[in-house]
XYZ file of C-alpha atoms in Angstrom:
472
model
C -40.703 53.259 -35.067
C -40.160 52.591 -31.342
C -43.919 52.837 -30.744
C -44.378 49.657 -32.794
C -42.838 47.716 -29.921
C -45.719 48.815 -27.701
C -48.241 47.116 -30.001
C -49.553 43.594 -29.804
C -48.400 41.234 -32.537
C -51.723 41.482 -34.391
C -51.512 45.292 -34.314
C -47.879 45.208 -35.497
C -48.875 42.930 -38.385
C -51.510 45.488 -39.413
C -48.854 48.238 -39.399
C -46.660 46.108 -41.644
C -49.514 45.387 -44.056
C -50.395 49.120 -44.111
C -46.815 49.928 -45.112
C -46.096 52.012 -41.983
C -43.100 49.816 -41.209
C -41.402 47.019 -43.111
C -41.133 43.488 -41.774
C -37.343 43.832 -41.982
C -37.361 46.971 -39.825
C -39.592 45.252 -37.291
C -37.301 42.218 -37.236
C -34.216 44.410 -36.735
C -35.900 46.303 -33.881
C -36.554 43.098 -31.952
C -33.253 41.508 -32.922
C -31.433 44.415 -31.255
C -33.572 43.941 -28.138
C -33.025 40.182 -28.048
C -29.281 40.551 -28.587
C -29.121 42.934 -25.604
C -31.156 40.497 -23.476
C -30.172 40.723 -19.787
C -32.816 38.201 -18.671
C -30.973 35.191 -20.184
C -34.204 34.563 -22.080
C -32.513 33.795 -25.422
C -29.975 31.049 -26.145
C -29.581 31.948 -29.827
C -30.591 35.011 -31.862
C -30.980 35.046 -35.656
C -28.615 37.003 -37.892
C -29.869 38.946 -40.885
C -33.574 39.649 -41.264
C -35.350 37.255 -43.639
C -36.966 38.479 -46.844
C -40.229 40.350 -46.288
C -43.272 38.040 -46.476
C -45.986 38.496 -49.134
C -48.241 41.550 -48.521
C -51.208 39.325 -47.644
C -49.231 37.254 -45.146
C -51.585 36.462 -42.225
C -48.899 36.913 -39.563
C -47.412 39.969 -41.249
C -43.724 39.219 -40.769
C -43.941 39.691 -36.988
C -40.929 37.882 -35.451
C -41.425 34.843 -33.231
C -39.548 33.443 -30.224
C -39.173 29.645 -30.339
C -38.551 27.508 -27.255
C -35.301 25.599 -27.543
C -37.299 22.345 -27.412
C -38.233 22.728 -31.094
C -35.898 21.425 -33.777
C -35.075 23.984 -36.468
C -32.988 22.969 -39.452
C -29.307 23.857 -39.009
C -30.021 26.000 -35.903
C -28.648 24.976 -32.463
C -31.447 23.043 -30.725
C -30.409 21.811 -27.277
C -33.640 21.568 -25.208
C -31.749 23.601 -22.607
C -29.360 20.680 -22.024
C -25.579 20.434 -22.209
C -25.927 16.870 -23.509
C -27.296 18.267 -26.785
C -24.870 21.191 -27.009
C -23.788 21.694 -30.609
C -26.656 19.665 -32.079
C -28.085 21.151 -35.287
C -31.121 19.192 -36.537
C -31.501 18.351 -40.244
C -35.219 19.250 -40.190
C -37.698 21.779 -38.746
C -40.574 21.118 -36.347
C -43.985 21.242 -38.026
C -45.335 24.009 -35.761
C -42.350 26.268 -36.476
C -42.565 25.553 -40.210
C -46.286 26.333 -40.349
C -45.846 29.640 -38.511
C -42.923 30.612 -40.729
C -45.005 29.861 -43.843
C -47.797 32.037 -42.389
C -45.332 34.929 -42.089
C -43.813 34.721 -38.579
C -40.028 34.369 -38.965
C -38.053 32.932 -36.048
C -36.194 35.627 -34.096
C -34.361 33.214 -31.826
C -34.381 30.161 -29.569
C -35.528 30.797 -26.001
C -34.083 29.380 -22.792
C -35.883 26.635 -20.874
C -35.611 24.080 -18.100
C -33.544 21.151 -19.363
C -35.807 18.865 -21.434
C -38.768 20.883 -20.059
C -38.275 19.491 -16.547
C -38.910 22.271 -14.063
C -41.278 24.875 -12.685
C -38.863 27.781 -12.317
C -36.481 27.772 -15.317
C -33.567 27.241 -12.925
C -32.753 23.812 -14.410
C -31.403 25.071 -17.741
C -27.913 23.893 -18.606
C -27.269 27.479 -19.705
C -28.268 29.304 -16.526
C -31.580 30.496 -15.081
C -33.912 32.999 -16.718
C -34.887 36.121 -14.737
C -38.416 37.428 -14.335
C -38.738 40.864 -16.045
C -41.008 42.057 -13.207
C -38.274 41.380 -10.636
C -34.915 39.961 -11.809
C -34.372 38.331 -8.392
C -37.360 36.057 -9.049
C -38.052 33.115 -11.358
C -40.140 33.474 -14.542
C -41.734 30.043 -14.058
C -40.931 26.984 -16.096
C -40.268 25.301 -18.312
C -41.164 27.818 -21.038
C -39.754 30.592 -18.848
C -37.487 31.945 -21.589
C -40.419 32.397 -23.970
C -42.582 33.979 -21.247
C -39.851 36.348 -20.040
C -38.987 37.358 -23.617
C -42.613 38.320 -24.361
C -43.209 40.013 -20.984
C -39.873 41.831 -21.252
C -40.642 43.233 -24.706
C -37.842 41.263 -26.402
C -40.193 39.587 -28.875
C -43.888 40.199 -29.717
C -44.929 36.556 -29.269
C -43.449 33.120 -28.746
C -44.243 29.435 -28.646
C -43.571 26.986 -25.833
C -44.609 23.545 -24.685
C -46.853 22.436 -21.843
C -46.483 19.026 -20.191
C -47.747 19.757 -16.681
C -48.290 23.510 -16.940
C -45.138 24.749 -18.657
C -46.939 27.329 -20.812
C -49.611 28.491 -18.359
C -47.508 28.704 -15.177
C -44.736 30.932 -16.643
C -47.385 32.996 -18.438
C -49.035 33.596 -15.063
C -45.794 34.477 -13.282
C -44.774 36.883 -16.073
C -48.171 38.555 -16.595
C -48.930 37.406 -20.145
C -51.312 34.988 -21.911
C -50.471 31.294 -22.373
C -52.627 28.684 -24.128
C -52.256 24.902 -23.774
C -54.266 23.390 -26.635
C -56.150 20.092 -26.668
C -53.738 17.171 -26.987
C -53.463 16.334 -30.686
C -54.629 19.700 -32.028
C -51.045 20.744 -32.839
C -48.364 18.463 -34.267
C -45.567 17.428 -31.897
C -43.278 16.497 -34.818
C -39.904 18.114 -34.243
C -40.463 18.722 -30.527
C -37.705 17.084 -28.470
C -39.768 14.665 -26.388
C -40.127 14.810 -22.609
C -43.382 12.906 -21.886
C -44.990 12.081 -25.215
C -48.546 11.479 -23.988
C -48.614 14.891 -22.268
C -46.412 17.275 -24.300
C -48.299 19.904 -26.304
C -47.214 23.038 -28.164
C -48.920 26.413 -27.678
C -48.577 30.219 -27.845
C -47.356 32.766 -25.261
C -48.545 36.262 -26.122
C -49.380 39.707 -24.804
C -53.137 39.290 -25.252
C -55.809 36.728 -26.077
C -56.251 37.862 -29.699
C -52.568 37.211 -30.403
C -52.899 33.750 -28.817
C -55.852 32.920 -31.073
C -54.055 34.253 -34.160
C -50.948 32.185 -33.493
C -52.958 29.089 -32.543
C -55.013 29.372 -35.757
C -51.866 28.845 -37.821
C -50.403 26.083 -35.641
C -53.271 23.578 -35.677
C -53.699 20.800 -38.177
C -53.233 17.090 -38.646
C -49.697 16.066 -39.522
C -48.795 12.768 -41.133
C -45.430 12.979 -39.376
C -47.166 12.777 -35.950
C -49.500 9.807 -35.476
C -51.048 11.445 -32.372
C -52.063 14.643 -34.175
C -55.736 14.847 -35.128
C -56.014 18.501 -36.179
C -58.872 20.809 -35.174
C -62.537 20.182 -36.090
C -63.410 23.792 -36.974
C -61.800 27.080 -37.942
C -60.078 28.876 -35.079
C -61.925 32.191 -34.783
C -60.419 35.403 -33.487
C -62.249 36.179 -30.217
C -64.706 39.058 -30.139
C -66.836 38.405 -27.023
C -67.240 41.249 -24.538
C -69.855 39.575 -22.348
C -70.296 36.168 -20.718
C -74.113 36.067 -20.733
C -75.431 32.557 -20.240
C -72.007 31.011 -19.765
C -71.617 28.703 -16.757
C -68.327 28.606 -14.861
C -67.371 25.790 -12.508
C -65.270 26.504 -9.432
C -63.629 23.320 -8.098
C -62.757 23.537 -4.380
C -59.983 20.967 -4.907
C -57.976 23.509 -6.992
C -59.044 26.754 -5.331
C -58.765 25.979 -1.611
C -55.806 24.988 0.516
C -52.388 26.139 -0.669
C -53.500 29.286 -2.535
C -51.634 32.238 -1.017
C -53.775 35.185 0.199
C -52.775 37.670 -2.512
C -53.572 35.185 -5.280
C -56.876 34.317 -3.622
C -57.822 38.011 -3.478
C -57.245 38.438 -7.228
C -59.078 35.180 -7.965
C -62.146 36.222 -5.949
C -62.190 39.591 -7.708
C -62.174 37.708 -11.016
C -65.161 35.597 -9.959
C -67.026 38.847 -9.225
C -66.121 40.137 -12.713
C -67.436 36.928 -14.290
C -70.802 37.533 -12.642
C -70.754 41.223 -13.629
C -70.286 40.129 -17.269
C -73.359 37.880 -17.109
C -71.686 34.554 -16.350
C -72.861 32.257 -13.569
C -70.743 30.422 -11.007
C -71.286 26.935 -9.667
C -69.199 24.715 -7.432
C -68.118 21.533 -9.220
C -66.257 18.550 -7.834
C -62.984 17.240 -9.240
C -62.444 14.625 -6.518
C -59.290 13.129 -8.015
C -57.604 16.403 -9.052
C -55.707 16.485 -5.769
C -53.890 13.316 -6.882
C -52.786 14.979 -10.133
C -49.292 15.872 -8.937
C -48.676 12.327 -7.645
C -49.880 10.717 -10.885
C -47.971 13.214 -13.031
C -44.674 12.587 -11.238
C -44.972 8.867 -11.958
C -46.188 9.062 -15.565
C -44.028 11.917 -16.867
C -40.705 10.578 -15.472
C -41.589 7.090 -16.749
C -42.009 8.406 -20.285
C -38.946 10.635 -19.902
C -36.768 7.710 -18.838
C -37.635 5.993 -22.129
C -37.407 9.102 -24.332
C -34.035 10.208 -22.945
C -32.425 6.778 -23.347
C -31.392 7.841 -26.861
C -28.868 10.392 -25.565
C -25.769 8.262 -25.158
C -23.072 10.307 -26.882
C -23.270 8.349 -30.129
C -25.925 10.036 -32.239
C -26.585 13.496 -30.772
C -24.630 16.387 -29.274
C -21.988 15.938 -26.589
C -19.732 12.866 -26.273
C -17.418 12.317 -23.288
C -14.202 10.356 -23.698
C -14.878 7.607 -21.160
C -12.125 5.159 -20.271
C -11.561 3.783 -23.729
C -14.544 1.442 -23.819
C -18.089 1.958 -25.051
C -19.906 1.441 -21.727
C -17.836 3.991 -19.811
C -18.340 6.480 -22.683
C -22.126 6.030 -22.345
C -21.965 6.423 -18.575
C -19.688 9.454 -18.556
C -21.619 11.212 -21.331
C -24.909 10.873 -19.448
C -23.331 11.715 -16.074
C -21.731 14.895 -17.415
C -24.448 15.882 -19.902
C -27.613 15.634 -17.814
C -28.411 18.008 -14.959
C -29.534 16.973 -11.487
C -33.296 17.306 -12.096
C -33.155 15.231 -15.277
C -31.190 12.494 -13.484
C -33.713 12.551 -10.622
C -36.632 12.035 -13.005
C -34.873 9.344 -15.046
C -34.295 7.382 -11.830
C -37.902 7.910 -10.690
C -39.250 6.824 -14.065
C -36.975 3.821 -14.395
C -37.987 2.656 -10.919
C -41.709 3.089 -11.681
C -41.348 0.950 -14.813
C -39.128 -1.708 -13.264
C -40.182 -5.339 -12.933
C -42.373 -5.905 -9.899
C -43.260 -2.222 -9.481
C -45.019 -1.437 -12.778
C -48.541 -2.241 -11.532
C -47.977 -0.619 -8.141
C -46.835 2.719 -9.568
C -47.235 3.220 -13.332
C -50.407 1.177 -13.643
C -52.027 2.862 -10.659
C -51.050 6.325 -11.924
C -52.722 5.553 -15.259
C -55.917 4.642 -13.402
C -55.783 7.965 -11.527
C -55.319 9.749 -14.851
C -58.483 8.106 -16.177
C -60.378 9.125 -13.042
C -59.251 12.754 -13.464
C -60.444 12.772 -17.094
C -63.785 11.314 -15.986
C -64.111 14.011 -13.296
C -63.694 16.745 -15.920
C -66.199 15.058 -18.264
C -68.760 14.918 -15.452
C -68.135 18.563 -14.525
C -68.557 19.712 -18.126
C -72.043 18.193 -18.179
C -73.039 20.993 -15.791
C -70.722 23.908 -16.717
C -69.112 25.320 -19.867
C -65.711 26.185 -18.387
C -63.767 25.701 -15.182
C -61.979 28.633 -13.552
C -59.074 28.447 -11.087
C -55.926 30.382 -10.234
C -53.109 29.318 -12.585
C -50.428 29.153 -9.910
C -50.968 28.982 -6.140
C -48.315 31.695 -5.646
C -46.740 34.619 -7.430
C -43.176 34.359 -8.758
C -40.818 33.184 -6.017
C -37.179 34.084 -5.429
C -34.416 32.435 -7.466
C -33.036 29.539 -5.408
C -35.913 29.612 -2.924
C -37.206 26.118 -3.786
C -34.238 24.441 -5.470
C -33.464 22.424 -2.323
C -37.050 21.254 -1.885
C -38.265 19.340 -4.975
C -41.710 18.654 -3.481
C -42.345 22.378 -2.870
C -41.188 23.036 -6.453
C -43.499 20.348 -7.880
C -46.485 21.890 -6.052
C -46.043 25.033 -8.199
C -47.968 23.132 -10.900
C -50.762 21.968 -8.588
C -53.485 23.918 -10.447
C -52.240 23.160 -13.980
C -51.302 19.454 -13.937
C -54.841 17.968 -14.085
C -55.605 19.503 -17.511
C -52.824 17.816 -19.534
C -53.566 14.539 -17.734
C -57.102 14.859 -19.155
C -55.874 16.165 -22.537
C -58.103 19.259 -22.413
C -57.342 22.915 -23.348
C -56.670 25.629 -20.785
C -55.547 29.240 -20.931
C -53.903 31.564 -18.410
C -54.609 35.280 -18.550
C -53.348 38.029 -16.224
C -55.862 38.680 -13.428
C -54.074 41.479 -11.603
C -51.156 42.082 -9.262
C -50.296 40.886 -5.768
C -47.519 42.867 -4.083
C -46.543 44.174 -7.514
C -46.286 40.716 -9.118
C -48.666 39.186 -11.708
C -51.373 36.672 -10.802
C -52.724 34.318 -13.478
C -56.319 33.161 -13.923
C -56.903 29.807 -15.630
C -59.907 28.840 -17.778
C -60.261 25.206 -18.894
C -62.810 23.650 -21.242
C -63.693 20.297 -22.849
C -61.484 18.885 -25.616
C -61.458 21.061 -28.769
C -63.389 23.900 -27.079
C -60.581 26.406 -27.718
C -62.918 28.845 -29.488
C -65.136 28.970 -26.390
C -62.103 29.236 -24.065
C -60.611 32.066 -26.133
C -63.908 33.962 -26.340
C -64.425 33.818 -22.567
C -60.808 34.793 -21.946
C -61.188 37.746 -24.316
C -64.276 39.044 -22.508
C -62.643 38.622 -19.129
C -59.412 40.206 -20.353
C -61.330 43.308 -21.402
C -63.077 43.568 -18.035
C -59.893 43.081 -16.042
C -58.027 45.673 -18.094
C -54.585 44.421 -17.088
C -51.988 46.686 -18.672
C -48.925 45.711 -16.684
C -45.913 45.652 -18.950
C -42.665 45.547 -16.983
C -40.436 46.942 -19.743
C -42.420 50.191 -19.609
C -42.611 50.373 -15.808
């Protein structure tokens, strides 16, 4: 039975369908692991195992970790924030519902940076998550709980959200696979909003096949989300072992200054493997990508300042007593409920939207966003995919960057341009630097996930990364 935990989710589902193990036994195995979690990866773990799914269930009853940003009916859903402590939604997010119906029951809610604001998972109202490769280091954020849970063997697969890199960056720092889909491919209904024009839901898994399998059952248009458009074709499970004829663009703006030597070494080895598999490399220009961080930290806080205005102690979660009047109750609830990073971004966003400054900041950032999208469109006229490191560094020490917000924000330097352009990107493990995982990012045009997954699958096979910290 214990050997089942060494399998990928797709392999475990096959074992369940073959009758080698029941879905209930599999659920209990992981529930015991999650309950004994010493990474602070889980905020809530399910009780009794659900009824076994039908024998032909596509996801085979393999349990799923769910980022605390997703609402689940009558289950604590706090978005990692004390201001929502005790909140139990009356409905379930579409993505979670669809995966449950396909046979992936929720094992638990995973820890995260408060309202998905962070690059290290140190901003959770319920304490930081530890990296399973080195518990003195961060797992990346904001889906760090989901990434650490998968990398630590506490759950076979999980879902998270990506606004500026919050699936791909923690996947890279924890040595697993993370896919940010095209904006609109997956419904955002039931996701607690951070920045609505950027937020997207995606899988965190042990390998590329699991990512494709989970993604296949998440996509689809949803009448409850006016921004969802579905996916134009069936999501295929990747089979490619070669990259013959595929053109890869290497943008100097995302692969040059700021990439630490160990990450660069792994990245250059990956470029060599791409050529060995039959792919070709070409330098492409993304001249505005370097402004991605600046644009992101105007646009995302602006949207957050509007989305988080609803948390006033009246309708959701925590309510402070105030001084007997309504205004002081509002003020005290928000002062006590929100953490420092959330307050910082609300102030930044409110300022950027304020009268007299809108055109100078928000309007200009929107123009930069358009330029970045145009840069990608021009690049994809010459190449099929773009390849970069996922994170400029490996996992850093807990507390190392908490006093320097700008250094923290630069952790997402390589991942921020893709959500600004609304395009898909995946992070796969490329190797180790000083014993810590390095992620490789592949990005493609909108709705090119099948191509992205195929290329990632071929590259994954060539790299042969088998680092799994729970077995080290």
